[in-house]
PDB file of C-alpha atoms in Angstrom:
ATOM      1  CA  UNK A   1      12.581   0.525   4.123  1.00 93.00           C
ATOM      2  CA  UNK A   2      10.628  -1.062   1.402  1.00 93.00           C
ATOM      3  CA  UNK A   3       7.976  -3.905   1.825  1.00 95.00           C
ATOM      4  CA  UNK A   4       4.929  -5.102  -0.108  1.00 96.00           C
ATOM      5  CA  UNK A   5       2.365  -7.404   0.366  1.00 96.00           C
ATOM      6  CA  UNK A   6       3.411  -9.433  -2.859  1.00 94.00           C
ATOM      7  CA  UNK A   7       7.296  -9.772  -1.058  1.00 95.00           C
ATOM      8  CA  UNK A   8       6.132 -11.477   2.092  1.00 94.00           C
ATOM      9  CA  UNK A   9       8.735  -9.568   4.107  1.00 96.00           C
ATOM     10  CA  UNK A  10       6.164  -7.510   5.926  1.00 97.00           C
ATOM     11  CA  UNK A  11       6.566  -8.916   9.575  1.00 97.00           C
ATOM     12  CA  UNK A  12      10.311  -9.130   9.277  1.00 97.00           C
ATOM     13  CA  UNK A  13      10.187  -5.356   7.968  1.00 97.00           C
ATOM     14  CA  UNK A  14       8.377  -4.406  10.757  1.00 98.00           C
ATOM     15  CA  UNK A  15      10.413  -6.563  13.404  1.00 98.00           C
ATOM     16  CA  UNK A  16      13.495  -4.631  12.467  1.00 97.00           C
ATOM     17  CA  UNK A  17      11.876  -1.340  12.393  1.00 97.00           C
ATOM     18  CA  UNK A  18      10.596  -1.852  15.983  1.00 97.00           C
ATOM     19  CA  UNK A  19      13.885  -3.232  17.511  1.00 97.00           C
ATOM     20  CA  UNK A  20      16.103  -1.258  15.762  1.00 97.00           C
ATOM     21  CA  UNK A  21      16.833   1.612  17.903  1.00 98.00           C
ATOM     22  CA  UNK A  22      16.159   4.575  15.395  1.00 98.00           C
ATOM     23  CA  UNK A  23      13.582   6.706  16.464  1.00 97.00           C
ATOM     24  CA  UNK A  24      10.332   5.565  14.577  1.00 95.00           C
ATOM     25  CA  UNK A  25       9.540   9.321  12.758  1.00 94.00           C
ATOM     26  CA  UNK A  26      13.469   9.059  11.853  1.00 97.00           C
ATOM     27  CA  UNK A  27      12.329   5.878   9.529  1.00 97.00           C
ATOM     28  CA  UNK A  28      10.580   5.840   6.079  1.00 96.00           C
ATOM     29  CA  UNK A  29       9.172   2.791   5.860  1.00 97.00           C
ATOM     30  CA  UNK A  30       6.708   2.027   2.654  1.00 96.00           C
ATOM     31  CA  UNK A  31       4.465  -1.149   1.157  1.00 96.00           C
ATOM     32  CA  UNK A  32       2.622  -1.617  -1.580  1.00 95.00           C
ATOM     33  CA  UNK A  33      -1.187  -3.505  -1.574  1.00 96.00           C
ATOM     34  CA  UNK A  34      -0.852  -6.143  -3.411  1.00 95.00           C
ATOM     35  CA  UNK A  35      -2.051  -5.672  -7.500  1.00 93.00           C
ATOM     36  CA  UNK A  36      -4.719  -8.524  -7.102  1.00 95.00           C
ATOM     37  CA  UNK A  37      -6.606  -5.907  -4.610  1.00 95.00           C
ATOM     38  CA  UNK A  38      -8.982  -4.584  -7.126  1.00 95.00           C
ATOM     39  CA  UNK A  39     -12.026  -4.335  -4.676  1.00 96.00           C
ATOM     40  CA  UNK A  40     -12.569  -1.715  -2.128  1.00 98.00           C
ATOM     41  CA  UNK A  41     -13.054  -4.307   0.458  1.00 98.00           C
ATOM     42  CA  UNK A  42     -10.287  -6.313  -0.179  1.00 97.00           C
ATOM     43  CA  UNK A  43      -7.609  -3.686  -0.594  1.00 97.00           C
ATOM     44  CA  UNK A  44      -8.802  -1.561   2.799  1.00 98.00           C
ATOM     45  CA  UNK A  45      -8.534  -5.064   4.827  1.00 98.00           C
ATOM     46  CA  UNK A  46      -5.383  -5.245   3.163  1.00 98.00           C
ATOM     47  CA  UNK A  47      -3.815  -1.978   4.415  1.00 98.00           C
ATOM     48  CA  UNK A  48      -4.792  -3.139   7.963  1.00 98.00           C
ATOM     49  CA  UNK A  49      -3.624  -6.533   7.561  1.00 98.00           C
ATOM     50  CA  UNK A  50      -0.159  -4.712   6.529  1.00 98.00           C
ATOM     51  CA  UNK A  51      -0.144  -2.695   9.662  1.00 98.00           C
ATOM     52  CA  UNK A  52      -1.112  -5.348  11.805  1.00 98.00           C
ATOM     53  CA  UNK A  53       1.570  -7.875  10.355  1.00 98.00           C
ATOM     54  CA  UNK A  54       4.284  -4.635  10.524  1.00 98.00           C
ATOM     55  CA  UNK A  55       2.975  -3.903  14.619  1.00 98.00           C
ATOM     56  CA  UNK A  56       3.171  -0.754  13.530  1.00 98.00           C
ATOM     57  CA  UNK A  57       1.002   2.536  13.585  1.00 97.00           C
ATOM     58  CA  UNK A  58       1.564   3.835  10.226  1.00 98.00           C
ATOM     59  CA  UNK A  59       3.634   3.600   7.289  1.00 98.00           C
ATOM     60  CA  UNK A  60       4.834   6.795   5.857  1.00 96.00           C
ATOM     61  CA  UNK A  61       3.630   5.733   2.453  1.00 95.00           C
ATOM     62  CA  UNK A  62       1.759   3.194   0.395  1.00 96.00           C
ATOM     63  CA  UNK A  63       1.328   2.594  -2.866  1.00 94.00           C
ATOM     64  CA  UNK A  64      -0.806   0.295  -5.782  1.00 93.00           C
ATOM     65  CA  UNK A  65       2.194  -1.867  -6.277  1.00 90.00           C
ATOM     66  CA  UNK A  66       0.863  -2.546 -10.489  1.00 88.00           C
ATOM     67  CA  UNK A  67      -2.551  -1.314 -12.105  1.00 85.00           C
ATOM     68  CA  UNK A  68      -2.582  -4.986 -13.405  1.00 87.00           C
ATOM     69  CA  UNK A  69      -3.023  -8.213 -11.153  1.00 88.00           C
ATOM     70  CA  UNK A  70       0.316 -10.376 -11.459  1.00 81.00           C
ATOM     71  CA  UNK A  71      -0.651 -12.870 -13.773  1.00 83.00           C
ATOM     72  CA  UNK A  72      -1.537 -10.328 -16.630  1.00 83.00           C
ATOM     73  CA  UNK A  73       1.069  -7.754 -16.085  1.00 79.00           C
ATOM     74  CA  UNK A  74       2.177  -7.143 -19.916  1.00 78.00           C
ATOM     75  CA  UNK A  75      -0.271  -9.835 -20.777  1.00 84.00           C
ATOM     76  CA  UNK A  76      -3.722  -7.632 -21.037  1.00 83.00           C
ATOM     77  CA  UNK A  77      -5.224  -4.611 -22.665  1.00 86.00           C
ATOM     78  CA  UNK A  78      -7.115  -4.519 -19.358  1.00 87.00           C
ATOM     79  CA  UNK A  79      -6.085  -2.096 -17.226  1.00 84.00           C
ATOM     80  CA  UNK A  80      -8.740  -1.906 -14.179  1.00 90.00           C
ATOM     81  CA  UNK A  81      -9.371   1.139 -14.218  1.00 90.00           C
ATOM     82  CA  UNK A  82     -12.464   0.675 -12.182  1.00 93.00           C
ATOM     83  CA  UNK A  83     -10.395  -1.485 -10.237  1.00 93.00           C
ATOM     84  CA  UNK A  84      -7.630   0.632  -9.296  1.00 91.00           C
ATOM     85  CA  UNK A  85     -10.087   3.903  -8.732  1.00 93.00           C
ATOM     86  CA  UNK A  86     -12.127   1.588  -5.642  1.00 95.00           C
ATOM     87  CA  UNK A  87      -8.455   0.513  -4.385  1.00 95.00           C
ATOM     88  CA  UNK A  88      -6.997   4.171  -4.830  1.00 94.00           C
ATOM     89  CA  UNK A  89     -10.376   5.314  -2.616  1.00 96.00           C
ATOM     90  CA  UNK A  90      -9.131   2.700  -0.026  1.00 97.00           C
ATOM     91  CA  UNK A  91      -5.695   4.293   0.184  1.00 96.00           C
ATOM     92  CA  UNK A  92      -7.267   7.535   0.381  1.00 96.00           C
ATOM     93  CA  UNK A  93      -9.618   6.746   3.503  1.00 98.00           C
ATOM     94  CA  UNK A  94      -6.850   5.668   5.009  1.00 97.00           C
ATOM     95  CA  UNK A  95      -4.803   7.929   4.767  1.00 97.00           C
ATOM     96  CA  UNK A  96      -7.483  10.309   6.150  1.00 97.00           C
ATOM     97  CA  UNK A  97      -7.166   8.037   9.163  1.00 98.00           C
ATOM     98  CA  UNK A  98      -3.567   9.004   9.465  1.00 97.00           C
ATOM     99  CA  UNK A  99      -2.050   5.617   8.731  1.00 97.00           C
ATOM    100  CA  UNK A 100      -0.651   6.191   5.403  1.00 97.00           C
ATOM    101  CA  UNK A 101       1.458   9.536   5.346  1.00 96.00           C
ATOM    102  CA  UNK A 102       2.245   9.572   1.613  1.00 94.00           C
ATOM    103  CA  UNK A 103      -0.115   7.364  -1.297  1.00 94.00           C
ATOM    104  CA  UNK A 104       0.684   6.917  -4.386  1.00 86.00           C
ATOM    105  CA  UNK A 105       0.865   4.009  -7.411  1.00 71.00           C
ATOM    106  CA  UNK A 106       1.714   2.930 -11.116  1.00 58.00           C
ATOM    107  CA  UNK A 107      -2.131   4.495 -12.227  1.00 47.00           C
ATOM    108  CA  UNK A 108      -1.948   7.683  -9.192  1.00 46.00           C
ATOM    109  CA  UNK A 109      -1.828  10.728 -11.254  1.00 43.00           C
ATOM    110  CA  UNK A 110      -1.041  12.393  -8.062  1.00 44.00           C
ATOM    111  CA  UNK A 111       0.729  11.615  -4.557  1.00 49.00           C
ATOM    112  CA  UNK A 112      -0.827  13.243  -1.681  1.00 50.00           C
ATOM    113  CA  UNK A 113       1.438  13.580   1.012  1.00 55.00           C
ATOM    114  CA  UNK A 114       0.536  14.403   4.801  1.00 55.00           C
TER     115      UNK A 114
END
């Protein structure tokens, strides 16, 4: 099941995946932090605020939904790449946590998967 942040379907996503009757482990279910989370802070609170709006535990994976905030996809030369590195290191400590399974993104090199 695919969610992100930027979609506003989070809470439904995560109603149906709850009262569904399929065995939660039986589910992949993923989001995506939103691309304005360029800021360690913002993008960790973000995870948990996905989590917390989902009821759920952990998502199997979650991903930088665009190395570019919305209103410059396509737009810029500016790529955050300091950006993206502070909200890749907030998918990565939480992952470590064990609430992301999978992380990846548009400017991840590499998907670690648990």
């Amino acid at each position: 099941m695919d969610t992100a942040q930027a979609y506003g379907n989070e809470r439904g996503v995560g109603e149906g995946v709850r009262s569904c009757g399929v065995p939660r482990e039986q589910l992949f279910v993923v989001s995506k932090v939103a691309a304005e989370h360029k800021i360690y802070e913002s993008a960790a609170k973000s995870i948990d605020e996905t989590l917390e709006k989902m009821g759920l535990d952990y998502l199997v994976m979650m991903i930088i939904h665009s190395p570019q905030p919305w209103v410059e996809v396509n737009q810029s030369e500016n790529r955050y790449v300091e950006g993206n590195r502070v909200a890749w290191k907030a998918l990565e400590d939480e992952y470590e946590a064990g609430k992301l399974k999978v992380i990846g993104g548009a400017v991840a090199s590499t998907i670690f998967n648990r």
